[in-house]
Coordinates of C-alpha atoms in Angstrom, one line a residue:
M1 CA 110.6 151.8 46.6
A2 CA 112.7 149.6 49.5
V3 CA 115.7 150.6 48.7
L4 CA 115.5 154.0 48.0
C5 CA 113.5 154.2 51.7
E6 CA 115.8 152.5 53.5
R7 CA 119.0 154.7 51.7
M8 CA 116.8 157.8 53.0
L9 CA 116.8 156.7 56.6
R10 CA 120.6 156.1 55.9
E11 CA 121.6 159.2 55.1
W12 CA 119.4 161.3 57.2
R13 CA 121.2 162.4 60.2
P14 CA 119.2 163.6 63.4
F15 CA 118.5 167.9 64.7
P16 CA 121.7 168.8 66.3
P17 CA 121.9 169.2 70.0
N18 CA 120.8 171.7 71.1
P19 CA 123.1 174.4 72.2
W20 CA 123.1 175.8 75.2
R21 CA 122.4 172.2 76.9
T22 CA 125.5 171.8 75.4
R23 CA 127.6 175.5 75.7
N24 CA 126.2 176.4 78.9
P25 CA 128.4 174.1 81.8
L26 CA 126.7 176.5 84.3
R27 CA 123.1 174.3 83.3
Q28 CA 124.4 170.8 82.7
D29 CA 126.0 171.1 86.3
R30 CA 122.8 172.3 87.3
L31 CA 120.7 169.6 85.6
T32 CA 123.4 166.1 86.7
A33 CA 124.8 168.1 90.6
H34 CA 120.8 167.0 92.3
R35 CA 122.0 163.2 91.4
S36 CA 123.4 161.2 93.7
P37 CA 125.6 157.7 92.7
L38 CA 123.2 156.2 94.0
T39 CA 120.3 157.0 91.3
L40 CA 122.4 156.5 88.7
F41 CA 123.1 153.7 89.4
A42 CA 118.6 152.5 89.7
D43 CA 118.8 154.3 86.3
L44 CA 121.6 152.1 84.5
R45 CA 120.3 148.8 87.0
R46 CA 116.6 150.3 84.9
R47 CA 118.1 150.6 81.4
A48 CA 119.9 147.6 81.5
R49 CA 117.5 145.6 82.9
A50 CA 114.4 147.0 80.5
T51 CA 116.9 146.0 77.4
L52 CA 117.9 142.8 78.4
L53 CA 113.5 142.0 78.7
D54 CA 113.5 142.8 75.3
G55 CA 116.6 141.4 73.7
V56 CA 114.7 138.4 75.9
K57 CA 110.9 139.0 73.9
G58 CA 112.3 139.4 70.5
W59 CA 113.9 136.8 71.3
L60 CA 110.7 134.2 72.0
G61 CA 108.8 136.2 69.5
D62 CA 111.5 135.1 66.9
T63 CA 111.2 131.6 67.9
V64 CA 107.7 131.8 67.6
R65 CA 107.3 133.6 65.5
M66 CA 110.1 130.6 62.9
G67 CA 108.0 127.5 64.3
W68 CA 104.8 129.2 61.7
A69 CA 107.0 131.1 59.5
L70 CA 108.8 127.0 59.0
G71 CA 105.0 126.1 58.3
Y72 CA 103.1 129.2 56.7
W73 CA 106.3 130.4 54.3
N74 CA 107.8 126.7 53.0
A75 CA 103.6 125.9 51.9
R76 CA 103.1 129.2 50.3
K77 CA 106.6 128.4 48.9
A78 CA 105.8 125.2 47.8
V79 CA 102.3 126.8 46.4
F80 CA 104.7 128.8 44.3
V81 CA 106.5 126.3 42.8
A82 CA 104.0 124.2 41.6
R83 CA 102.1 127.1 40.0
G84 CA 104.9 126.5 37.4
R85 CA 106.5 130.4 39.6
R86 CA 103.9 132.8 38.0
G87 CA 102.5 135.6 39.7
R88 CA 104.0 137.8 42.7
C89 CA 106.5 135.6 44.7
P90 CA 105.2 135.5 47.9
C91 CA 108.1 136.3 49.7
H92 CA 109.4 139.2 47.3
H93 CA 108.4 142.9 48.7
P94 CA 105.8 143.8 45.8
S95 CA 107.5 147.3 45.0
D96 CA 110.8 145.3 44.8
S97 CA 112.6 144.7 41.0
G98 CA 113.0 141.2 42.1
R99 CA 116.2 141.0 41.1
P100 CA 118.5 139.3 43.5
L101 CA 120.3 140.5 46.0
E102 CA 117.5 144.1 45.0
T103 CA 114.6 142.3 46.5
G104 CA 113.6 142.8 50.0
C105 CA 111.7 140.0 52.3
E106 CA 108.3 140.5 53.6
A107 CA 109.0 138.0 55.9
I108 CA 110.9 139.3 58.6
V109 CA 109.1 142.6 58.2
H110 CA 107.6 142.0 62.3
W111 CA 111.1 139.9 63.0
H112 CA 112.8 141.6 65.9
N113 CA 116.3 139.4 64.9
P114 CA 116.2 139.3 60.4
A115 CA 119.6 137.5 60.8
R116 CA 117.3 133.8 63.4
F117 CA 115.1 133.7 59.8
Q118 CA 118.2 132.6 57.9
T119 CA 116.9 129.2 60.3
V120 CA 113.7 129.0 57.8
C121 CA 114.9 129.9 54.1
P122 CA 118.9 130.3 53.9
L123 CA 118.3 132.5 50.5
L124 CA 117.6 135.6 52.9
V125 CA 121.5 137.3 52.9
R126 CA 122.1 140.6 54.1
A127 CA 123.3 142.7 50.8
P128 CA 126.9 145.0 50.7
K129 CA 124.6 148.4 50.7
G130 CA 122.9 147.0 54.5
G131 CA 119.7 145.6 54.5
W132 CA 118.2 142.0 54.2
V133 CA 117.5 141.5 50.8
C134 CA 117.3 137.7 48.9
S135 CA 119.8 136.0 47.1
V136 CA 117.7 135.0 44.0
G137 CA 115.1 135.6 41.4
P138 CA 111.6 134.2 41.2
D139 CA 112.5 131.5 39.5
R140 CA 115.2 130.7 42.4
V141 CA 112.8 130.3 44.8
R142 CA 112.3 126.9 46.3
P143 CA 110.8 125.9 50.5
F144 CA 113.4 123.9 52.4
W145 CA 110.9 120.8 53.8
G146 CA 114.2 119.7 55.2
R147 CA 115.1 121.8 56.7
A148 CA 111.4 123.0 58.6
F149 CA 111.3 118.3 59.5
G150 CA 114.7 118.4 61.0
I151 CA 114.2 121.9 63.2
F152 CA 110.0 120.6 63.9
S153 CA 112.0 116.9 65.1
G154 CA 115.0 118.2 66.9
A155 CA 111.7 120.5 68.6
L156 CA 109.9 117.1 69.5
L157 CA 112.8 115.3 70.8
V158 CA 114.0 118.7 73.2
G159 CA 110.9 118.0 74.6
V160 CA 110.5 114.5 74.4
L161 CA 114.1 114.3 76.3
A162 CA 113.3 117.7 78.7
G163 CA 109.9 116.4 79.6
A164 CA 111.1 113.1 80.3
G165 CA 114.0 114.1 82.2
L166 CA 111.5 116.1 84.7
V167 CA 108.8 113.1 85.0
Y168 CA 112.8 110.8 86.1
S169 CA 113.3 112.9 88.7
S170 CA 109.7 113.7 90.4
L171 CA 109.3 109.6 90.6
R172 CA 112.5 109.1 91.7
L173 CA 112.4 112.4 94.6
I174 CA 108.7 111.2 95.2
G175 CA 111.0 107.7 96.0
Y176 CA 110.6 105.1 93.1
H177 CA 112.8 103.2 91.4
V178 CA 112.3 103.7 88.0
S179 CA 114.7 103.6 85.6
A180 CA 115.3 106.2 82.4
R181 CA 113.9 103.0 80.0
Q182 CA 110.9 102.7 81.7
V183 CA 110.6 106.3 81.1
L184 CA 111.7 107.2 78.2
W185 CA 110.3 103.6 76.0
P186 CA 106.7 103.6 75.3
P187 CA 106.6 99.4 75.4
A188 CA 107.6 99.6 79.1
W189 CA 105.2 102.2 80.2
H190 CA 103.7 99.2 82.1
E191 CA 106.2 97.9 84.2
L192 CA 105.7 101.3 86.2
R193 CA 103.1 99.8 87.9
S194 CA 104.7 97.9 89.1
V195 CA 107.5 100.1 90.5
R196 CA 104.9 102.2 92.3
A197 CA 103.7 98.9 94.1
E198 CA 107.8 98.3 95.0
L199 CA 107.6 101.1 96.6
F200 CA 104.8 100.1 99.2
V201 CA 106.7 97.1 99.7
R202 CA 109.6 98.8 100.8
K203 CA 107.4 101.0 102.5
A204 CA 105.6 97.6 103.9
R205 CA 109.1 96.0 105.3
A206 CA 110.3 99.0 107.0
Y207 CA 106.8 99.2 108.8
A208 CA 107.2 95.6 109.4
E209 CA 111.0 96.2 110.4
S210 CA 110.0 98.5 113.3
G211 CA 107.3 96.0 114.8
H212 CA 104.2 98.1 113.1
L213 CA 102.8 95.2 111.3
R214 CA 99.1 96.9 110.7
E215 CA 101.0 99.4 108.6
A216 CA 102.3 97.2 106.3
L217 CA 99.8 95.2 106.4
S218 CA 97.5 97.9 104.9
A219 CA 100.9 99.0 102.7
L220 CA 101.0 95.8 101.3
R221 CA 96.9 95.6 100.6
T222 CA 98.6 98.8 98.6
A223 CA 100.8 97.1 96.4
H224 CA 98.5 94.9 95.7
D225 CA 95.5 96.9 94.4
I226 CA 97.7 98.8 92.1
A227 CA 99.8 95.5 90.8
P228 CA 97.3 92.4 91.6
G229 CA 99.6 89.5 89.6
E230 CA 103.1 90.7 90.6
L231 CA 104.8 87.8 92.9
T232 CA 107.2 90.1 94.8
V233 CA 103.5 91.8 96.1
S234 CA 101.4 89.2 96.6
L235 CA 104.2 86.5 97.9
P236 CA 104.7 89.2 100.5
L237 CA 101.6 89.5 101.2
A238 CA 100.6 86.3 101.2
E239 CA 103.1 84.6 103.5
M240 CA 101.7 88.6 106.2
A241 CA 98.0 87.5 106.1
E242 CA 98.7 83.6 107.4
A243 CA 99.3 84.9 110.3
T244 CA 96.2 87.1 110.7
N245 CA 93.7 86.1 107.8
P246 CA 94.4 82.6 106.5
D247 CA 91.3 82.5 104.0
V248 CA 93.1 85.3 102.3
A249 CA 96.3 84.2 102.3
D250 CA 94.9 81.1 101.2
Q251 CA 93.4 82.9 98.2
L252 CA 96.5 84.4 97.1
Y253 CA 97.8 82.2 97.0
F254 CA 95.8 80.4 94.5
D255 CA 95.2 83.7 92.4
M256 CA 99.6 83.5 92.2
I257 CA 99.2 79.0 90.9
R258 CA 96.7 80.6 88.6
R259 CA 98.4 83.1 87.4
H260 CA 101.8 81.7 87.4
P261 CA 101.2 78.7 86.4
E262 CA 105.2 78.1 85.1
Q263 CA 106.0 78.7 88.7
R264 CA 103.7 76.6 90.8
R265 CA 106.2 74.7 92.7
E266 CA 107.9 77.5 93.5
I267 CA 105.1 79.5 94.7
A268 CA 103.2 75.8 96.3
Q269 CA 107.0 75.7 98.2
I270 CA 106.4 78.5 99.7
W271 CA 102.9 78.5 100.4
L272 CA 103.6 74.9 102.3
K273 CA 106.0 76.5 104.5
G274 CA 104.0 79.0 105.7
L275 CA 101.5 76.4 106.2
V276 CA 104.1 74.4 108.6
T277 CA 105.2 76.9 110.3
H278 CA 101.6 78.0 111.6
G279 CA 100.2 74.9 112.2
R280 CA 97.9 74.7 109.5
L281 CA 99.0 70.8 108.3
R282 CA 96.4 68.9 107.7
E283 CA 96.3 72.0 104.5
A284 CA 100.0 71.6 104.1
A285 CA 98.5 67.9 103.7
E286 CA 95.9 68.9 100.8
L287 CA 98.5 70.9 98.8
A288 CA 101.1 68.3 98.4
H289 CA 98.1 66.0 98.2
R290 CA 97.0 68.0 95.3
Q291 CA 101.2 68.6 94.1
L292 CA 101.5 65.0 93.8
P293 CA 100.6 64.4 90.2
V294 CA 100.9 67.7 88.7
D295 CA 104.6 68.1 89.9
P296 CA 106.0 64.7 88.9
A297 CA 109.7 66.1 89.0
A298 CA 109.5 66.4 93.0
A299 CA 107.0 63.2 93.6
G300 CA 109.7 62.9 96.4
A301 CA 109.4 66.1 98.3
W302 CA 105.5 65.5 99.0
T303 CA 105.6 62.8 99.1
H304 CA 108.3 63.2 102.1
V305 CA 105.7 65.8 102.9
L306 CA 102.6 63.8 103.3
V307 CA 104.1 61.0 105.3
T308 CA 105.7 63.4 108.1
V309 CA 102.3 65.3 108.8
S310 CA 100.1 61.6 109.5
R311 CA 103.3 60.5 111.3
L312 CA 102.9 63.9 113.1
L313 CA 99.1 63.7 113.4
H314 CA 99.0 59.9 114.0
D315 CA 96.7 59.8 111.0
P316 CA 97.1 57.5 108.3
Q317 CA 93.8 58.4 106.2
I318 CA 95.2 61.5 104.6
L319 CA 98.0 58.4 102.8
D320 CA 94.9 56.9 100.4
P321 CA 93.0 59.6 98.5
A322 CA 96.1 61.3 97.8
A323 CA 97.9 57.7 96.6
D324 CA 95.1 56.8 94.6
Q325 CA 94.6 59.7 92.7
S326 CA 95.3 59.9 88.7
G327 CA 98.6 61.2 87.5
V328 CA 100.8 59.4 91.3
P329 CA 104.3 58.4 90.5
A330 CA 103.7 54.4 90.8
G331 CA 107.0 54.8 93.5
A332 CA 105.2 58.0 95.3
A333 CA 101.4 55.5 95.1
Q334 CA 103.7 52.6 96.8
V335 CA 105.5 53.9 99.5
L336 CA 102.6 56.6 100.4
H337 CA 100.5 53.5 100.8
F338 CA 102.6 51.7 103.0
E339 CA 103.4 54.0 105.5
A340 CA 99.1 53.7 106.0
M341 CA 99.8 49.9 106.9
V342 CA 103.1 50.1 108.9
R343 CA 100.2 52.4 110.8
R344 CA 96.7 50.4 110.9
T345 CA 99.1 47.4 111.7
P346 CA 99.7 46.5 115.6
S347 CA 102.9 48.1 116.3
S348 CA 104.3 44.6 117.4
E349 CA 103.8 43.3 114.0
V350 CA 104.9 46.2 112.0
P351 CA 109.2 45.1 112.3
A352 CA 108.1 41.8 110.8
L353 CA 106.0 43.1 107.7
L354 CA 109.1 46.1 107.5
L355 CA 112.2 42.8 106.6
R356 CA 109.6 40.8 104.7
T357 CA 108.4 43.2 102.3
P358 CA 110.9 44.0 99.4
L359 CA 111.8 47.1 98.7
G360 CA 111.7 48.8 96.1
T361 CA 115.3 50.9 94.5
D362 CA 112.7 53.1 91.5
F363 CA 111.9 55.7 93.9
P364 CA 114.4 56.7 96.3
Y365 CA 112.8 58.3 98.9
A366 CA 111.0 54.8 99.0
I367 CA 114.5 53.3 100.8
E368 CA 114.8 56.8 102.9
Q369 CA 110.8 55.7 104.7
R370 CA 111.9 51.8 104.7
V371 CA 115.7 53.3 106.5
S372 CA 113.4 55.6 109.4
L373 CA 110.6 52.8 109.4
L374 CA 113.2 50.6 110.8
V375 CA 114.3 52.7 112.9
E376 CA 111.5 54.1 114.3
F377 CA 110.7 49.4 115.6
G378 CA 114.2 49.2 116.7
R379 CA 115.4 47.1 113.8
A380 CA 118.4 50.1 113.7
R381 CA 121.5 47.6 112.7
E382 CA 119.1 46.5 110.2
A383 CA 118.5 50.1 109.0
L384 CA 122.5 50.4 108.7
G385 CA 122.7 48.1 106.2
A386 CA 119.8 49.5 103.9
L387 CA 121.1 52.4 104.3
A388 CA 124.8 51.6 103.3
Q389 CA 123.2 50.8 100.6
A390 CA 121.8 53.1 99.3
R391 CA 124.5 55.5 100.0
N392 CA 124.5 56.3 96.1
V393 CA 121.2 57.4 95.6
L394 CA 120.2 59.0 99.0
S395 CA 121.7 62.8 99.5
G396 CA 124.4 63.2 102.4
R397 CA 122.5 65.1 104.8
D398 CA 119.8 62.0 104.1
V399 CA 122.2 59.3 105.1
A400 CA 123.9 61.3 108.0
R401 CA 121.1 62.2 109.5
L402 CA 119.0 58.9 109.2
A403 CA 123.1 56.9 110.7
L404 CA 122.4 59.5 114.0
S405 CA 119.3 58.4 114.7
A406 CA 119.8 54.2 114.1
Y407 CA 123.0 55.5 116.4
V408 CA 121.1 56.9 118.7
T409 CA 118.0 53.4 118.9
L410 CA 121.6 51.0 119.3
G411 CA 122.8 52.7 122.8
D412 CA 125.9 53.1 120.4
H413 CA 127.4 56.7 122.1
D414 CA 131.0 56.4 121.0
R415 CA 129.9 55.9 117.1
L416 CA 128.0 58.5 117.9
A417 CA 130.2 60.9 118.9
Q418 CA 132.4 59.8 116.3
E419 CA 129.7 60.5 113.4
V420 CA 129.4 64.2 114.6
D421 CA 133.5 64.2 114.7
G422 CA 133.8 63.5 110.7
L423 CA 130.1 66.2 110.5
L424 CA 132.1 68.8 112.0
Q425 CA 135.2 68.6 110.6
S426 CA 134.1 69.0 106.8
T427 CA 135.4 72.1 105.1
A428 CA 133.7 75.8 105.4
G429 CA 131.1 75.9 102.9
D430 CA 129.7 72.7 104.2
R431 CA 129.8 73.4 108.2
A432 CA 127.4 75.9 108.5
A433 CA 124.2 72.8 107.0
K434 CA 126.6 70.3 109.4
I435 CA 125.8 72.1 112.4
T436 CA 122.3 72.5 111.6
L437 CA 122.3 68.7 110.8
V438 CA 123.8 67.8 114.3
G439 CA 121.6 70.3 115.5
E440 CA 118.1 69.3 114.2
H441 CA 118.8 65.5 115.7
L442 CA 119.9 66.8 119.2
I443 CA 115.5 68.9 119.4
V444 CA 114.6 65.3 118.3
H445 CA 117.4 63.5 120.5
P446 CA 118.7 66.3 123.1
D447 CA 122.4 64.9 124.2
A448 CA 124.4 67.7 126.9
P449 CA 128.3 66.1 125.8
L450 CA 126.9 66.8 122.5
L451 CA 125.9 69.9 122.6
A452 CA 128.6 71.1 124.3
H453 CA 130.8 69.8 121.4
L454 CA 128.5 70.9 119.0
V455 CA 128.6 74.6 120.6
S456 CA 132.1 74.8 120.5
A457 CA 132.6 74.2 117.2
M458 CA 130.1 77.0 116.2
G459 CA 131.9 79.2 118.7
D460 CA 131.7 82.8 117.7
G461 CA 129.8 82.1 114.3
Q462 CA 133.3 84.5 112.3
E463 CA 133.6 80.7 110.3
V464 CA 129.9 80.1 108.9
A465 CA 129.3 82.0 106.2
A466 CA 127.4 84.9 107.4
D467 CA 123.8 84.1 105.1
D468 CA 124.2 80.2 106.6
R469 CA 124.7 82.1 110.3
R470 CA 121.3 82.7 111.4
E471 CA 120.2 79.4 111.2
C472 CA 123.5 77.6 112.8
W473 CA 122.3 80.2 116.3
L474 CA 118.5 78.9 116.2
A475 CA 119.1 75.1 115.0
L476 CA 121.4 75.6 118.8
M477 CA 118.9 77.0 120.9
C478 CA 116.3 74.7 119.8
A479 CA 118.7 71.7 120.8
A480 CA 119.6 74.0 124.8
G481 CA 116.2 74.1 124.7
A482 CA 115.6 70.6 123.9
A483 CA 118.1 69.5 126.8
G484 CA 116.4 71.6 129.2
D485 CA 120.0 74.0 129.2
R486 CA 118.7 77.0 129.9
K487 CA 122.4 78.1 131.0
T488 CA 123.6 77.1 127.4
F489 CA 120.4 78.4 126.3
L490 CA 120.9 82.5 128.0
V491 CA 124.7 82.5 125.8
L492 CA 123.6 81.6 122.3
K493 CA 120.4 83.6 123.2
S494 CA 122.7 86.8 123.8
A495 CA 125.5 85.6 120.6
A496 CA 122.6 85.1 118.1
A497 CA 120.8 88.1 118.9
P498 CA 122.0 89.9 116.3
A499 CA 120.6 87.8 113.7
I500 CA 117.2 86.6 115.2
S501 CA 114.8 88.2 115.6
S502 CA 114.0 89.2 119.4
N503 CA 110.3 88.3 119.5
G504 CA 111.3 84.7 117.6
I505 CA 114.0 84.3 120.4
D506 CA 110.8 85.5 122.9
A507 CA 108.4 82.6 121.4
L508 CA 112.0 80.0 122.0
E509 CA 112.4 80.2 125.2
G510 CA 108.8 80.9 125.9
F511 CA 108.2 77.5 124.9
F512 CA 111.2 76.3 126.3
F513 CA 110.8 77.4 129.3
P514 CA 107.8 78.0 130.1
P515 CA 106.9 80.7 133.3
E516 CA 103.2 79.3 133.4
G517 CA 102.9 76.2 131.7
A518 CA 103.3 74.9 128.5
K519 CA 103.0 76.9 125.2
S520 CA 102.4 75.4 121.7
M521 CA 104.9 75.3 119.4
R522 CA 102.7 76.9 116.8
G523 CA 102.9 80.4 118.2
A524 CA 106.8 80.7 118.2
L525 CA 107.3 78.9 115.0
P526 CA 106.1 81.6 113.1
S527 CA 108.1 84.6 115.2
L528 CA 111.0 82.1 113.8
E529 CA 111.3 82.3 110.3
I530 CA 112.0 79.3 110.0
G531 CA 114.4 78.2 106.3
S532 CA 114.7 74.7 106.8
M533 CA 111.7 72.2 106.7
T534 CA 113.1 69.5 108.3
L535 CA 114.0 72.3 111.0
A536 CA 109.7 73.5 111.6
Y537 CA 109.4 69.1 111.4
A538 CA 112.3 68.7 114.6
L539 CA 110.4 71.3 116.6
L540 CA 107.4 70.2 115.6
E541 CA 107.9 66.5 116.2
R542 CA 109.5 68.5 119.3
A543 CA 105.9 69.6 120.3
A544 CA 103.9 66.4 120.0
Q545 CA 106.5 64.8 122.1
R546 CA 105.6 67.3 125.2

């Protein structure tokens, strides 16, 4: 029946055109003469737009129908096959014979373009005489679940990629430094919290560089609320809170150590630097007290902190509790007890005590302590002798630092100048460290000729690596300030301006050359962003001498 109807439609011809409209040119001219070119163009645009809209609507409609048809017709054909192909085939037109290439497809009745249904069922073909028919009989009709699975999977993949691309583009446009892996890979989604926090950290740095410290602190707090366990957020927040709210900073450091015990040493070292530069020396001693038994690999460094703080505060009482706690290495405990004993002994009896007490070599810092004590109490020759024997135990920096102090105590300026010349003739890689070392020495022991020589060796700083240039300028300016040489200080200030913040230079100038009364060095240290703890100790020792 369907084939018969289709044949009738193909053979049908419309009525002949109206002869009046075609045979009377005057009538035709009157019908078209009044239409302007703009009207004709508008009509063509309207027809083209209608055709385009019809095509788009038809494509969208067929796409929606395809998603439904992949499940519906495959399910019906699967049931038909499961029932042994009894009864009417679900997709064949009920009025047709059911034979191949003669039976219409009921599934394409409402499709705008029936050819698109071939994606759902490849059994649909165009008949030789026109029209769309099924190429097989009911005995060979079957579902195509593989096609359905492939199309659904592909559509899902395209949708996921499109959505991920939209999310990725949006996040990057906002300013988040997110990667494609963090957007596409579900196990990496937890990293997005850190990415959000990083955005506020960058804002905080920009605020801090422009001098808006309150806004920088607010941005860091927001970042910490987003990712409270991230070191990249908590560390800068703690460093900034150290100046305004030390208790909050301490709590942040405690929390970081609790969350990241494997990085306890690194966190404690950053914490120590903040405590020292802000003048919280007793808190620094307490930190070293806690770290000494749990970080035996760095026992020498934490012992040095305790010894240095006790000397700066003139308080040996903080040494005994640290030495007596369990877990402290024997060498560290011996050094702390000996330091406390020296500080409680009258100064006139200390040299004899130093010479008669045997020196243990199992703990390298014990040698450094003994040499520094010998220099301090006027036994520089014995100090140089002990230093010569310990050159293979101590680092080259410690040997040079102690040797310079010994030559100053002896008053041997020629040997001191030779030692400085030897240090400054080192390779370019060590040049920055040696200039900084000599500058730190001149902070505690000012010497105008050596300072001029050191400034000349520094030159414009181009021979020093850019990363190390800042510490060199800082050490030189402090040395010039300790010597009272304001002219040299101003020259160095101009040269160091690109590397050191103006706030730090102004604070340093206010300490060494105060307009009205002396200022505390503790107010200048935080602004300087000192990288070397040795330089910080030298400045604090200089401040203690004033």
